Coordinates of C-alpha atoms in Angstrom, one line a residue:
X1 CA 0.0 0.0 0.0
X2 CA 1.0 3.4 -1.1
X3 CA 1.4 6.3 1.6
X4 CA 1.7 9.9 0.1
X5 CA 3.5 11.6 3.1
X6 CA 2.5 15.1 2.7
X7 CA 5.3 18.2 2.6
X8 CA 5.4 20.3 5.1
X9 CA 7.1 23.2 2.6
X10 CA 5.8 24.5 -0.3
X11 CA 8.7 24.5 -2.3
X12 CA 6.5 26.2 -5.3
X13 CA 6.6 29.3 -2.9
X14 CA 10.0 30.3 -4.0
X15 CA 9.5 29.8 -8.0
X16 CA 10.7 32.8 -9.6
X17 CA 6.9 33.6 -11.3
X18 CA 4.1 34.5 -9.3
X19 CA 2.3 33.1 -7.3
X20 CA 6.1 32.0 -6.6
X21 CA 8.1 34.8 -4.8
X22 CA 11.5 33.9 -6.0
X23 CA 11.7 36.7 -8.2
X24 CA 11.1 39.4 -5.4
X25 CA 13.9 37.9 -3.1
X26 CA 16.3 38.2 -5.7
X27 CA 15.5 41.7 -6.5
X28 CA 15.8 42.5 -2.9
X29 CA 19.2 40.5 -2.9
X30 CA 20.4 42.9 -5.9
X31 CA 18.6 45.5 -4.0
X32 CA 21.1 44.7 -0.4
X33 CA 24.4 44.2 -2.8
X34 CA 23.9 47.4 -4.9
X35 CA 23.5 49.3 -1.2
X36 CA 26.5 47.0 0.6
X37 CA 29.0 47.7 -2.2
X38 CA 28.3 51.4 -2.9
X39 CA 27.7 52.1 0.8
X40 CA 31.5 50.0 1.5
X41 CA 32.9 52.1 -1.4
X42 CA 32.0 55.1 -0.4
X43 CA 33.2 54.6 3.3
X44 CA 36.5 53.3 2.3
X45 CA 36.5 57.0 0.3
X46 CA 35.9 58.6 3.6
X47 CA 38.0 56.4 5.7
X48 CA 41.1 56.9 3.3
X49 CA 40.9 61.0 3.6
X50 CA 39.7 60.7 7.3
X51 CA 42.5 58.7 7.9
X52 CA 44.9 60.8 6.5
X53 CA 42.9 63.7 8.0
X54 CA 43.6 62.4 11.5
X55 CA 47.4 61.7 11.3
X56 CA 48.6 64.5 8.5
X57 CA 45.6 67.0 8.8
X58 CA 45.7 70.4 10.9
X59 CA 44.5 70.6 14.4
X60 CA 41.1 72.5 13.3
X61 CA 40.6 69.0 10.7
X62 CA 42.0 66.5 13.2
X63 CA 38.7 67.8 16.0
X64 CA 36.7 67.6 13.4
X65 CA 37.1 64.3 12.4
X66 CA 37.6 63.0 16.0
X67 CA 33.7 64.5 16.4
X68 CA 32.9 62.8 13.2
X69 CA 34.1 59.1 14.4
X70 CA 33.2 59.0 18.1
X71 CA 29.8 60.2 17.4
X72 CA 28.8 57.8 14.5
X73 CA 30.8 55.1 16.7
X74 CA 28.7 56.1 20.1
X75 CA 25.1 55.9 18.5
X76 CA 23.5 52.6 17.3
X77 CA 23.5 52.0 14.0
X78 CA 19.9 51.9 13.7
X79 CA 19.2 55.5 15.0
X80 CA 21.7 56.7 13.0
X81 CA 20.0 55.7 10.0
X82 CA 17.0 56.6 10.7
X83 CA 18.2 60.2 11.4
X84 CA 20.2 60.5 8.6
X85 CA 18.0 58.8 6.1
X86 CA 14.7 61.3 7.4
X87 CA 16.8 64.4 9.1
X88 CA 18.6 64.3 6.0
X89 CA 16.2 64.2 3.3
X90 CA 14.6 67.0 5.0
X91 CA 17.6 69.3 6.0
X92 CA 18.5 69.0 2.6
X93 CA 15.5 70.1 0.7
X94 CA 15.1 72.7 3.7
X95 CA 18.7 74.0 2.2
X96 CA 17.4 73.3 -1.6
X97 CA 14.0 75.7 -0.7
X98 CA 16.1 78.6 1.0
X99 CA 18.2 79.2 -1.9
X100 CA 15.1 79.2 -4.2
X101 CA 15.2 75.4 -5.6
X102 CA 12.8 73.0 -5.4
X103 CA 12.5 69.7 -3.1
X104 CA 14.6 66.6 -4.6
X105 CA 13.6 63.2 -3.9
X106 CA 16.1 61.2 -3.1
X107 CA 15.5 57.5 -3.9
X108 CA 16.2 54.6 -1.6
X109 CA 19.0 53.1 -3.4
X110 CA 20.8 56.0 -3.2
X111 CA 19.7 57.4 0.6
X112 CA 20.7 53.9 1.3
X113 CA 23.8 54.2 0.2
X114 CA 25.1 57.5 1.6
X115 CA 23.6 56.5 5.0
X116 CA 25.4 52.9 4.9
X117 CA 29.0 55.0 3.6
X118 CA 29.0 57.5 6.4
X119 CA 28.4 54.8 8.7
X120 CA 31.2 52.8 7.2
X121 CA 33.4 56.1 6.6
X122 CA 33.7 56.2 10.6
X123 CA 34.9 52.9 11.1
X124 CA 37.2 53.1 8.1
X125 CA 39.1 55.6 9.1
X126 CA 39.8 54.1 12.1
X127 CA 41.2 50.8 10.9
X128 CA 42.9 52.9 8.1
X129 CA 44.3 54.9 10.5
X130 CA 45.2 52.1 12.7
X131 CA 47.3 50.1 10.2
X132 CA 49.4 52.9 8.8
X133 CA 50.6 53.5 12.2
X134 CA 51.1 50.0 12.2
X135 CA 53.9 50.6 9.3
X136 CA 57.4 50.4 10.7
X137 CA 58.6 54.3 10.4
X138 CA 62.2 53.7 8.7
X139 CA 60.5 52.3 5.3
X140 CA 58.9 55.8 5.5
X141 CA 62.0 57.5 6.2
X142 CA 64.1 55.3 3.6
X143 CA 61.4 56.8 1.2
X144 CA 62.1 60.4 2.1
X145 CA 66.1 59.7 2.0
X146 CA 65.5 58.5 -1.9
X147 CA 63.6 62.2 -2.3
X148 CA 60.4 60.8 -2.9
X149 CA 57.7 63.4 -3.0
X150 CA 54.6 62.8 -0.4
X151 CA 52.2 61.1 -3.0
X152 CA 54.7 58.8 -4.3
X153 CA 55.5 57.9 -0.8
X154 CA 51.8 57.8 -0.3
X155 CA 51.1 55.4 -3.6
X156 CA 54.1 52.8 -3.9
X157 CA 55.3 52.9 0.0
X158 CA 52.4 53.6 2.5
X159 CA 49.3 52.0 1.3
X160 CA 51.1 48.6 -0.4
X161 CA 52.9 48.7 3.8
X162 CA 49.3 49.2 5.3
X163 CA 47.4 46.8 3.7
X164 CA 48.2 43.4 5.1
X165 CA 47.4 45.2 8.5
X166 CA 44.5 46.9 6.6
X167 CA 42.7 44.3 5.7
X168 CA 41.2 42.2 8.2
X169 CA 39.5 44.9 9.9
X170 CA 38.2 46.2 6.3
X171 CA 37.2 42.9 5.6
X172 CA 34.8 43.0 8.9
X173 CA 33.2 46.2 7.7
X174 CA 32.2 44.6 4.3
X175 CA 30.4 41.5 5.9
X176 CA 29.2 44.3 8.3
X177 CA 27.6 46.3 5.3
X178 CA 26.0 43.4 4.1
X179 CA 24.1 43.0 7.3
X180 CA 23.3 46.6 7.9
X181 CA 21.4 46.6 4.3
X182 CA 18.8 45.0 6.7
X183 CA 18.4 48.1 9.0
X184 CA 17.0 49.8 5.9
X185 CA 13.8 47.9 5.9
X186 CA 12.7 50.0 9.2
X187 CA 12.5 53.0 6.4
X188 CA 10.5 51.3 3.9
X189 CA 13.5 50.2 1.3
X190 CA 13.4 47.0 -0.4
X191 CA 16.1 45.1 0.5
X192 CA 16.3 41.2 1.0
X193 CA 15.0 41.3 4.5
X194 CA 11.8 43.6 3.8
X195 CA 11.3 41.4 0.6
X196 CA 11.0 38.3 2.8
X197 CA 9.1 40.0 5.7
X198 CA 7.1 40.6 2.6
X199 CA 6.8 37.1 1.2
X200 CA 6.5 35.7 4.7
X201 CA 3.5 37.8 5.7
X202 CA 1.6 37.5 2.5
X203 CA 2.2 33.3 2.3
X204 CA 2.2 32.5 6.3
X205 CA 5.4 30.2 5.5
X206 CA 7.8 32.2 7.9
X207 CA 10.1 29.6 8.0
X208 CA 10.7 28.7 4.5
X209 CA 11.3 32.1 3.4
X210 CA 13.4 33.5 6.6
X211 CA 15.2 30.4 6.3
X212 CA 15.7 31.2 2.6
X213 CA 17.2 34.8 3.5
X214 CA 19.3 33.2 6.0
X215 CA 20.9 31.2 3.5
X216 CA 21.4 33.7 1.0
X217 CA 23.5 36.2 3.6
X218 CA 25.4 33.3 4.7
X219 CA 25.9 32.5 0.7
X220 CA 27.5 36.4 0.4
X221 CA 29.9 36.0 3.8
X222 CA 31.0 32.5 2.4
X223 CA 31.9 33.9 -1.3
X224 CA 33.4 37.3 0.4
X225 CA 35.3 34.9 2.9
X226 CA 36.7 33.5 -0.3
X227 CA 37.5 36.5 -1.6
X228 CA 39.4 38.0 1.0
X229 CA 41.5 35.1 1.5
X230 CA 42.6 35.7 -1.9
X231 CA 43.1 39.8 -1.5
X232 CA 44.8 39.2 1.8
X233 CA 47.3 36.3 0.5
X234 CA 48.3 38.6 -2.8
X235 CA 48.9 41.7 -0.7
X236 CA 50.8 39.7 2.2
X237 CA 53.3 37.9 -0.6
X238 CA 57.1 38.3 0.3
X239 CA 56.2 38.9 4.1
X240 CA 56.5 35.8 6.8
X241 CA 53.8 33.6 7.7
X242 CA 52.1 34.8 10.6
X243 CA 52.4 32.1 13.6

């Protein structure tokens, strides 16, 4: 006798077509890496100046900065974005009206971005700063002997030195920024977690499609894993194994 055990998951649920919902998590996927990788770019932009703000910069710069990183440090993430992402908006079409221009909407990609960057920018600058520190000063001071001017020093001497220190606090922030693309969903954007909340409310089958999220950050940490393995073993070639 034949016994037709019944599934408990509705694998159809995740077909890319409706009534599937495949289609919707993957747009919220491209949705979270568009955010994570312009929001990680844009912070390793700020965390390259900020550093060299904090250890080159003039006292007036160096404050500044020091404001700029303790304060974004000190609040939780999560207020942070949703003062930057609604103060913002509206401090800058307050500034847009009161020189005679119009209101701009700014769209969620790139709100998302900026907010996600200047988030990151903080925490760059301190592992930026961090790890040229970390550069022993007489390959600085061979430079200058060679008469090197600053940038050149900069380009072919400090940041190829930094990097192997660089790097595994940089590599943090990225899988950081991939998680954080999930605070945006308090603010409406749809990214890969408000997709799912999405999916999950409208089927009932909470499991299947958290469970289905889960599995698609822990995809992007275990190919970015790969990836920085590879980054961090080309820029540590010709230096001793660590122990």
């Amino acid at each position: 006798m034949d016994i037709t055990v019944p599934s408990l998951i509705n694998w159809d649920l995740l077909a890319y077509s409706p009534p599937g919902w495949g289609g919707v998590l993957l747009a919220g996927l491209a949705n979270t890496l568009q955010i994570a990788v312009g929001g990680y770019a844009l912070g390793l932009f700020l965390g390259i100046f900020g550093a060299m703000g904090k250890l080159y910069g003039g006292p007036v710069l160096r404050d500044l900065l020091e404001v700029y990183t303790t304060v974004i440090r000190g609040v939780p993430e999560l207020v942070l974005i949703l003062i930057l992402y609604y103060a913002g908006t509206e401090f800058l079409n307050t500034m847009l009206a009161t020189m005679g221009y119009g209101s701009v909407d700014i769209s969620g990609l790139v709100a998302g971005i900026i907010v996600i960057g200047l988030v990151q920018g903080a925490y760059s600058t301190e592992v930026i700063r961090g790890a040229i520190q970390s550069i022993a000063p007489g390959q600085i001071e061979a430079a200058r002997s060679f008469g090197m001017p600053p940038l050149k020093i900069l380009r072919r001497i400090t940041f190829p030195a930094m990097l192997p220190f660089a790097i595994p606090g940089l590599s943090n922030l990225w899988l950081i920024a991939t998680k954080d693309t999930a605070l945006l969903a308090v603010v409406g954007f749809t990214e890969l977690t408000l997709a799912t909340r999405q999916a999950a409310g409208a089927t009932k089958a909470y499991m299947l499609f958290f469970l289905t999220a889960g599995a698609l950050y822990l995809a992007i940490t275990l190919l970015s894993t790969i990836a920085i393995r590879l980054i961090e073993k080309r820029a540590r070639r010709g230096l001793p194994e660590a122990v």
